[in-house]
Amino acid sequence: MHSSCRLGVARGADHLNESRKWGRVAMDPFSQLILTISVTSFLTFQWLFHRVSPWMSMRISPGFMGLSDKQKVEWNSRTVSTFHALLVGIFCLYTLFFDDAINEDPVWGDPTLVKINVAITTGYLISDLLLIFYYWKAIGDKFFVVHHLAALYAYYYVLGHGMLPYFANFRLLAEFSTPCVNQRWFFEVLGYPKSSRPNMANGVAMAVVFFMVRIAVMPVYYSRMYAVYGTEAFYLVPWGGRVAWICSSICLDIMNIMWMHKIARGCYKVLRSARHRKAPAPQENGKTD
């Protein structure tokens, strides 16, 4: 067995042994740090929602004050969502390109940077769940509740057992498509026509980014999954972790393909209608100017 593989298997066994002791001994300093980051993340995103977003939105977009109370709640929620997506997305790119430990051992590589990023996302998800339940009439959505709970279940294995850091980090890259999706809603609620240049530019960007971070990366993701399937490192992952990893990945990518189809069709229709409106009217002799 390759030395890095043996090291990964040994590290995986150590992680499992340490995780079994969590309920019997005090948390180690790094686990305390991760917990602190999660709590700080939760409080920060609550502060961004209740204080920063309303204050900033009133000054950047005059149309914000004309929104209904429900629209303002969703506006602030999407503002926070955009900030979170950019923060963790940039962190993901750095980890993907510069963290050699998880690239060499995607199952049991040193999860330090990934744990920090996942802890930030965990705080955000819990914060968003609280807001969804509290403002259910404005932003309540059963799909998002299921999505958030499923993500938290999967992140438990990353934070609690230190497993699958490469795959957890790779999944978070999908957050890069969130800002464009939110911006589409901002334009719609502010009354921008679908054929307006800002809306069209955002629509094209949304389709391109969504394809790049959710569809084009599938071969890379599943090739790494296939490469570790059946190895000793793979069998150290408990059944719950495998279900959270494999089943959730397949289900999520089925939805991603469906969403990509809808986004591509919508983008094509808008661009086609805009091109037809710009086409010059034919003359009586059938020629155009």
mmCIF file of C-alpha atoms in Angstrom:
data_model
loop_
_atom_site.group_PDB
_atom_site.id
_atom_site.type_symbol
_atom_site.label_atom_id
_atom_site.label_comp_id
_atom_site.label_asym_id
_atom_site.label_seq_id
_atom_site.Cartn_x
_atom_site.Cartn_y
_atom_site.Cartn_z
ATOM 1 C CA MET A 1 0.000 0.000 0.000
ATOM 2 C CA HIS A 2 1.192 3.515 -0.822
ATOM 3 C CA SER A 3 2.670 5.344 2.195
ATOM 4 C CA SER A 4 0.113 8.201 1.943
ATOM 5 C CA CYS A 5 -2.712 5.643 1.847
ATOM 6 C CA ARG A 6 -1.353 3.857 4.919
ATOM 7 C CA LEU A 7 -1.054 7.201 6.682
ATOM 8 C CA GLY A 8 -4.636 8.039 5.735
ATOM 9 C CA VAL A 9 -5.958 4.732 7.041
ATOM 10 C CA ALA A 10 -4.065 5.180 10.305
ATOM 11 C CA ARG A 11 -5.341 8.730 10.610
ATOM 12 C CA GLY A 12 -8.878 7.527 9.930
ATOM 13 C CA ALA A 13 -8.668 4.967 12.715
ATOM 14 C CA ASP A 14 -7.328 7.643 15.063
ATOM 15 C CA HIS A 15 -10.190 10.000 14.156
ATOM 16 C CA LEU A 16 -12.763 7.302 14.880
ATOM 17 C CA ASN A 17 -11.169 6.471 18.222
ATOM 18 C CA GLU A 18 -11.068 10.136 19.183
ATOM 19 C CA SER A 19 -14.689 10.695 18.152
ATOM 20 C CA ARG A 20 -15.847 7.803 20.342
ATOM 21 C CA LYS A 21 -14.287 9.572 23.346
ATOM 22 C CA TRP A 22 -16.177 12.850 22.787
ATOM 23 C CA GLY A 23 -18.970 11.911 25.150
ATOM 24 C CA ARG A 24 -16.620 10.776 27.906
ATOM 25 C CA VAL A 25 -13.882 13.398 28.003
ATOM 26 C CA ALA A 26 -13.575 17.116 27.571
ATOM 27 C CA MET A 27 -13.223 18.400 24.012
ATOM 28 C CA ASP A 28 -9.742 19.064 22.732
ATOM 29 C CA PRO A 29 -8.740 22.693 22.068
ATOM 30 C CA PHE A 30 -9.335 22.460 18.301
ATOM 31 C CA SER A 31 -12.831 21.020 18.803
ATOM 32 C CA GLN A 32 -13.544 23.894 21.173
ATOM 33 C CA LEU A 33 -12.314 26.284 18.480
ATOM 34 C CA ILE A 34 -14.652 24.709 15.903
ATOM 35 C CA LEU A 35 -17.575 25.023 18.306
ATOM 36 C CA THR A 36 -16.658 28.652 18.960
ATOM 37 C CA ILE A 37 -16.498 29.359 15.206
ATOM 38 C CA SER A 38 -19.941 27.791 14.702
ATOM 39 C CA VAL A 39 -21.508 29.843 17.488
ATOM 40 C CA THR A 40 -19.764 33.022 16.308
ATOM 41 C CA SER A 41 -20.933 32.320 12.768
ATOM 42 C CA PHE A 42 -24.520 31.901 13.967
ATOM 43 C CA LEU A 43 -24.458 35.193 15.889
ATOM 44 C CA THR A 44 -22.736 37.027 13.029
ATOM 45 C CA PHE A 45 -25.306 35.962 10.436
ATOM 46 C CA GLN A 46 -28.129 36.934 12.791
ATOM 47 C CA TRP A 47 -26.522 40.353 13.165
ATOM 48 C CA LEU A 48 -26.100 40.681 9.394
ATOM 49 C CA PHE A 49 -29.773 39.841 8.870
ATOM 50 C CA HIS A 50 -31.271 42.089 11.538
ATOM 51 C CA ARG A 51 -28.863 45.056 11.446
ATOM 52 C CA VAL A 52 -26.364 45.208 8.609
ATOM 53 C CA SER A 53 -28.529 44.220 5.639
ATOM 54 C CA PRO A 54 -31.405 46.693 6.350
ATOM 55 C CA TRP A 55 -28.955 49.532 7.039
ATOM 56 C CA MET A 56 -26.872 48.835 3.939
ATOM 57 C CA SER A 57 -29.836 48.146 1.635
ATOM 58 C CA MET A 58 -31.527 51.468 2.423
ATOM 59 C CA ARG A 59 -28.393 53.297 1.316
ATOM 60 C CA ILE A 60 -27.507 51.219 -1.737
ATOM 61 C CA SER A 61 -30.979 50.569 -3.197
ATOM 62 C CA PRO A 62 -33.719 53.237 -2.828
ATOM 63 C CA GLY A 63 -36.289 50.651 -3.914
ATOM 64 C CA PHE A 64 -35.751 48.718 -0.697
ATOM 65 C CA MET A 65 -37.995 51.091 1.280
ATOM 66 C CA GLY A 66 -40.870 50.474 -1.129
ATOM 67 C CA LEU A 67 -40.922 46.739 -0.500
ATOM 68 C CA SER A 68 -43.516 45.008 1.638
ATOM 69 C CA ASP A 69 -42.549 43.604 5.039
ATOM 70 C CA LYS A 70 -42.420 40.052 3.628
ATOM 71 C CA GLN A 71 -40.236 41.182 0.742
ATOM 72 C CA LYS A 72 -37.871 42.958 3.126
ATOM 73 C CA VAL A 73 -37.494 39.753 5.145
ATOM 74 C CA GLU A 74 -36.606 37.768 2.022
ATOM 75 C CA TRP A 75 -34.333 40.578 0.800
ATOM 76 C CA ASN A 76 -32.329 40.503 4.033
ATOM 77 C CA SER A 77 -32.249 36.704 3.967
ATOM 78 C CA ARG A 78 -30.874 36.677 0.427
ATOM 79 C CA THR A 79 -28.327 39.386 1.248
ATOM 80 C CA VAL A 80 -26.952 37.247 4.073
ATOM 81 C CA SER A 81 -27.060 34.196 1.797
ATOM 82 C CA THR A 82 -24.953 36.004 -0.801
ATOM 83 C CA PHE A 83 -22.363 37.041 1.776
ATOM 84 C CA HIS A 84 -22.113 33.494 3.106
ATOM 85 C CA ALA A 85 -21.774 32.032 -0.401
ATOM 86 C CA LEU A 86 -18.907 34.340 -1.337
ATOM 87 C CA LEU A 87 -17.110 33.794 1.968
ATOM 88 C CA VAL A 88 -17.181 29.999 1.985
ATOM 89 C CA GLY A 89 -16.728 29.803 -1.797
ATOM 90 C CA ILE A 90 -13.436 31.689 -1.690
ATOM 91 C CA PHE A 91 -12.345 29.559 1.265
ATOM 92 C CA CYS A 92 -13.212 26.433 -0.773
ATOM 93 C CA LEU A 93 -11.104 27.516 -3.740
ATOM 94 C CA TYR A 94 -8.109 28.173 -1.520
ATOM 95 C CA THR A 95 -8.463 24.762 0.122
ATOM 96 C CA LEU A 96 -8.939 22.980 -3.196
ATOM 97 C CA PHE A 97 -5.809 24.471 -4.754
ATOM 98 C CA PHE A 98 -3.445 24.720 -1.777
ATOM 99 C CA ASP A 99 -4.422 22.059 0.780
ATOM 100 C CA ASP A 100 -2.236 19.122 -0.286
ATOM 101 C CA ALA A 101 -3.342 16.942 2.631
ATOM 102 C CA ILE A 102 -6.950 16.511 1.493
ATOM 103 C CA ASN A 103 -6.023 16.328 -2.186
ATOM 104 C CA GLU A 104 -3.699 13.413 -1.507
ATOM 105 C CA ASP A 105 -6.092 11.683 0.899
ATOM 106 C CA PRO A 106 -9.692 12.766 0.152
ATOM 107 C CA VAL A 107 -11.239 10.512 2.817
ATOM 108 C CA TRP A 108 -9.026 11.013 5.867
ATOM 109 C CA GLY A 109 -6.711 13.899 4.941
ATOM 110 C CA ASP A 110 -6.073 16.605 7.533
ATOM 111 C CA PRO A 111 -9.482 18.331 7.732
ATOM 112 C CA THR A 112 -8.369 21.458 9.624
ATOM 113 C CA LEU A 113 -9.201 24.078 6.960
ATOM 114 C CA VAL A 114 -12.316 22.238 5.820
ATOM 115 C CA LYS A 115 -13.584 21.987 9.386
ATOM 116 C CA ILE A 116 -13.232 25.743 9.830
ATOM 117 C CA ASN A 117 -15.174 26.395 6.633
ATOM 118 C CA VAL A 118 -17.838 23.818 7.478
ATOM 119 C CA ALA A 119 -18.151 25.326 10.958
ATOM 120 C CA ILE A 120 -18.909 28.710 9.358
ATOM 121 C CA THR A 121 -21.525 27.082 7.125
ATOM 122 C CA THR A 122 -23.015 25.179 10.072
ATOM 123 C CA GLY A 123 -23.543 28.437 11.944
ATOM 124 C CA TYR A 124 -25.151 29.944 8.852
ATOM 125 C CA LEU A 125 -27.490 26.974 8.291
ATOM 126 C CA ILE A 126 -28.696 26.993 11.904
ATOM 127 C CA SER A 127 -29.199 30.762 11.704
ATOM 128 C CA ASP A 128 -31.130 30.437 8.447
ATOM 129 C CA LEU A 129 -33.282 27.622 9.842
ATOM 130 C CA LEU A 130 -34.213 29.804 12.810
ATOM 131 C CA LEU A 131 -35.179 32.666 10.479
ATOM 132 C CA ILE A 132 -37.172 30.339 8.219
ATOM 133 C CA PHE A 133 -39.238 29.061 11.136
ATOM 134 C CA TYR A 134 -39.681 32.520 12.698
ATOM 135 C CA TYR A 135 -40.642 34.205 9.407
ATOM 136 C CA TRP A 136 -42.386 31.195 7.908
ATOM 137 C CA LYS A 137 -45.089 33.239 6.158
ATOM 138 C CA ALA A 138 -42.425 35.258 4.358
ATOM 139 C CA ILE A 139 -39.628 32.779 3.598
ATOM 140 C CA GLY A 140 -40.952 29.432 4.809
ATOM 141 C CA ASP A 141 -40.020 26.606 2.436
ATOM 142 C CA LYS A 142 -40.137 22.874 3.233
ATOM 143 C CA PHE A 143 -37.475 22.172 0.606
ATOM 144 C CA PHE A 144 -34.977 24.482 2.305
ATOM 145 C CA VAL A 145 -35.718 22.937 5.696
ATOM 146 C CA VAL A 146 -34.986 19.457 4.325
ATOM 147 C CA HIS A 147 -31.890 20.761 2.509
ATOM 148 C CA HIS A 148 -30.485 22.444 5.622
ATOM 149 C CA LEU A 149 -31.146 19.450 7.885
ATOM 150 C CA ALA A 150 -29.573 17.047 5.378
ATOM 151 C CA ALA A 151 -26.515 19.292 5.087
ATOM 152 C CA LEU A 152 -26.158 19.514 8.867
ATOM 153 C CA TYR A 153 -26.374 15.719 9.088
ATOM 154 C CA ALA A 154 -23.570 15.367 6.565
ATOM 155 C CA TYR A 155 -21.460 18.052 8.248
ATOM 156 C CA TYR A 156 -21.718 16.167 11.532
ATOM 157 C CA TYR A 157 -19.416 13.514 10.091
ATOM 158 C CA VAL A 158 -16.936 16.137 8.910
ATOM 159 C CA LEU A 159 -16.851 18.045 12.190
ATOM 160 C CA GLY A 160 -17.319 15.097 14.558
ATOM 161 C CA HIS A 161 -15.186 12.461 12.815
ATOM 162 C CA GLY A 162 -12.942 14.455 10.469
ATOM 163 C CA MET A 163 -13.884 12.277 7.492
ATOM 164 C CA LEU A 164 -14.389 13.062 3.787
ATOM 165 C CA PRO A 165 -12.874 16.577 3.885
ATOM 166 C CA TYR A 166 -12.144 16.705 0.132
ATOM 167 C CA PHE A 167 -15.718 15.839 -0.810
ATOM 168 C CA ALA A 168 -17.253 18.200 1.742
ATOM 169 C CA ASN A 169 -15.079 21.028 0.445
ATOM 170 C CA PHE A 170 -15.883 20.184 -3.183
ATOM 171 C CA ARG A 171 -19.622 20.321 -2.467
ATOM 172 C CA LEU A 172 -19.344 23.777 -0.952
ATOM 173 C CA LEU A 173 -18.023 25.101 -4.291
ATOM 174 C CA ALA A 174 -21.648 25.038 -5.442
ATOM 175 C CA GLU A 175 -22.236 28.115 -3.282
ATOM 176 C CA PHE A 176 -20.659 30.254 -6.016
ATOM 177 C CA SER A 177 -23.927 30.048 -7.980
ATOM 178 C CA THR A 178 -25.964 31.503 -5.112
ATOM 179 C CA PRO A 179 -25.148 35.239 -5.620
ATOM 180 C CA CYS A 180 -26.459 35.212 -9.202
ATOM 181 C CA VAL A 181 -29.627 33.367 -8.162
ATOM 182 C CA ASN A 182 -30.226 35.934 -5.413
ATOM 183 C CA GLN A 183 -29.480 38.834 -7.751
ATOM 184 C CA ARG A 184 -32.133 37.544 -10.126
ATOM 185 C CA TRP A 185 -34.682 37.827 -7.319
ATOM 186 C CA PHE A 186 -33.445 41.332 -6.419
ATOM 187 C CA PHE A 187 -33.950 42.515 -10.015
ATOM 188 C CA GLU A 188 -37.406 40.932 -10.149
ATOM 189 C CA VAL A 189 -38.663 42.486 -6.913
ATOM 190 C CA LEU A 190 -37.275 45.898 -7.934
ATOM 191 C CA GLY A 191 -39.244 45.740 -11.173
ATOM 192 C CA TYR A 192 -36.426 45.266 -13.684
ATOM 193 C CA PRO A 193 -37.783 43.851 -16.977
ATOM 194 C CA LYS A 194 -36.430 40.441 -17.907
ATOM 195 C CA SER A 195 -35.121 41.967 -21.119
ATOM 196 C CA SER A 196 -33.133 44.683 -19.332
ATOM 197 C CA ARG A 197 -29.367 44.538 -19.759
ATOM 198 C CA PRO A 198 -28.571 44.028 -16.047
ATOM 199 C CA ASN A 199 -31.107 41.197 -15.848
ATOM 200 C CA MET A 200 -29.870 39.551 -19.022
ATOM 201 C CA ALA A 201 -26.222 39.831 -17.998
ATOM 202 C CA ASN A 202 -26.999 38.298 -14.619
ATOM 203 C CA GLY A 203 -29.022 35.538 -16.271
ATOM 204 C CA VAL A 204 -26.137 34.565 -18.541
ATOM 205 C CA ALA A 205 -23.694 34.716 -15.608
ATOM 206 C CA MET A 206 -26.042 32.561 -13.517
ATOM 207 C CA ALA A 207 -26.269 29.905 -16.248
ATOM 208 C CA VAL A 208 -22.495 29.857 -16.800
ATOM 209 C CA VAL A 209 -21.524 29.797 -13.114
ATOM 210 C CA PHE A 210 -24.200 27.243 -12.239
ATOM 211 C CA PHE A 211 -22.906 24.967 -15.003
ATOM 212 C CA MET A 212 -19.273 25.393 -13.965
ATOM 213 C CA VAL A 213 -19.653 24.749 -10.223
ATOM 214 C CA ARG A 214 -22.488 22.194 -10.246
ATOM 215 C CA ILE A 215 -22.447 20.324 -13.570
ATOM 216 C CA ALA A 216 -18.984 20.536 -15.153
ATOM 217 C CA VAL A 217 -17.325 19.392 -11.904
ATOM 218 C CA MET A 218 -19.314 16.144 -11.692
ATOM 219 C CA PRO A 219 -16.764 13.996 -13.591
ATOM 220 C CA VAL A 220 -13.973 15.158 -11.279
ATOM 221 C CA TYR A 221 -16.064 14.584 -8.157
ATOM 222 C CA TYR A 222 -17.274 11.102 -9.069
ATOM 223 C CA SER A 223 -13.906 9.997 -10.421
ATOM 224 C CA ARG A 224 -12.386 10.740 -7.001
ATOM 225 C CA MET A 225 -15.286 8.921 -5.352
ATOM 226 C CA TYR A 226 -14.728 5.896 -7.610
ATOM 227 C CA ALA A 227 -10.992 5.971 -6.898
ATOM 228 C CA VAL A 228 -11.491 5.562 -3.132
ATOM 229 C CA TYR A 229 -14.516 3.244 -3.278
ATOM 230 C CA GLY A 230 -13.689 -0.155 -1.838
ATOM 231 C CA THR A 231 -10.370 0.890 -0.318
ATOM 232 C CA GLU A 232 -9.468 0.358 3.324
ATOM 233 C CA ALA A 233 -9.921 4.086 3.957
ATOM 234 C CA PHE A 234 -13.431 3.864 2.487
ATOM 235 C CA TYR A 235 -14.457 0.975 4.756
ATOM 236 C CA LEU A 236 -13.365 2.946 7.817
ATOM 237 C CA VAL A 237 -16.186 5.385 7.048
ATOM 238 C CA PRO A 238 -19.269 4.250 9.036
ATOM 239 C CA TRP A 239 -22.498 3.421 7.214
ATOM 240 C CA GLY A 240 -24.123 6.668 8.250
ATOM 241 C CA GLY A 241 -21.228 8.600 6.753
ATOM 242 C CA ARG A 242 -21.414 6.654 3.487
ATOM 243 C CA VAL A 243 -25.151 7.322 3.198
ATOM 244 C CA ALA A 244 -24.642 11.032 3.913
ATOM 245 C CA TRP A 245 -21.870 11.112 1.313
ATOM 246 C CA ILE A 246 -22.980 8.917 -1.590
ATOM 247 C CA CYS A 247 -26.781 9.100 -1.471
ATOM 248 C CA SER A 248 -26.914 12.832 -0.832
ATOM 249 C CA SER A 249 -24.420 13.449 -3.659
ATOM 250 C CA ILE A 250 -26.499 11.500 -6.174
ATOM 251 C CA CYS A 251 -29.795 13.096 -5.113
ATOM 252 C CA LEU A 252 -28.291 16.572 -5.129
ATOM 253 C CA ASP A 253 -26.803 16.153 -8.585
ATOM 254 C CA ILE A 254 -30.097 14.889 -10.001
ATOM 255 C CA MET A 255 -31.659 18.120 -8.760
ATOM 256 C CA ASN A 256 -28.724 20.125 -10.128
ATOM 257 C CA ILE A 257 -29.264 18.653 -13.593
ATOM 258 C CA MET A 258 -32.990 19.471 -13.435
ATOM 259 C CA TRP A 259 -32.251 23.032 -12.287
ATOM 260 C CA MET A 260 -29.596 23.452 -14.986
ATOM 261 C CA HIS A 261 -32.118 22.438 -17.621
ATOM 262 C CA LYS A 262 -34.618 25.029 -16.382
ATOM 263 C CA ILE A 263 -31.976 27.758 -16.121
ATOM 264 C CA ALA A 264 -30.648 27.053 -19.619
ATOM 265 C CA ARG A 265 -34.143 27.097 -21.129
ATOM 266 C CA GLY A 266 -35.028 30.353 -19.368
ATOM 267 C CA CYS A 267 -31.768 31.976 -20.414
ATOM 268 C CA TYR A 268 -32.251 30.877 -24.027
ATOM 269 C CA LYS A 269 -35.817 32.235 -24.176
ATOM 270 C CA VAL A 270 -34.823 35.642 -22.786
ATOM 271 C CA LEU A 271 -31.847 35.995 -25.155
ATOM 272 C CA ARG A 272 -33.914 34.868 -28.121
ATOM 273 C CA SER A 273 -36.748 37.301 -27.390
ATOM 274 C CA ALA A 274 -34.253 40.145 -26.928
ATOM 275 C CA ARG A 275 -32.618 39.347 -30.274
ATOM 276 C CA HIS A 276 -35.979 39.353 -32.042
ATOM 277 C CA ARG A 277 -36.875 42.749 -30.589
ATOM 278 C CA LYS A 278 -33.597 44.187 -31.881
ATOM 279 C CA ALA A 279 -34.053 42.753 -35.385
ATOM 280 C CA PRO A 280 -34.998 45.491 -37.938
ATOM 281 C CA ALA A 281 -38.479 45.391 -39.414
ATOM 282 C CA PRO A 282 -38.638 44.026 -43.005
ATOM 283 C CA GLN A 283 -39.451 46.429 -45.852
ATOM 284 C CA GLU A 284 -42.324 45.843 -48.250
ATOM 285 C CA ASN A 285 -39.991 44.259 -50.816
ATOM 286 C CA GLY A 286 -38.916 41.721 -48.204
ATOM 287 C CA LYS A 287 -35.507 43.316 -47.622
ATOM 288 C CA THR A 288 -34.226 44.748 -44.345
ATOM 289 C CA ASP A 289 -32.281 47.917 -43.728
#
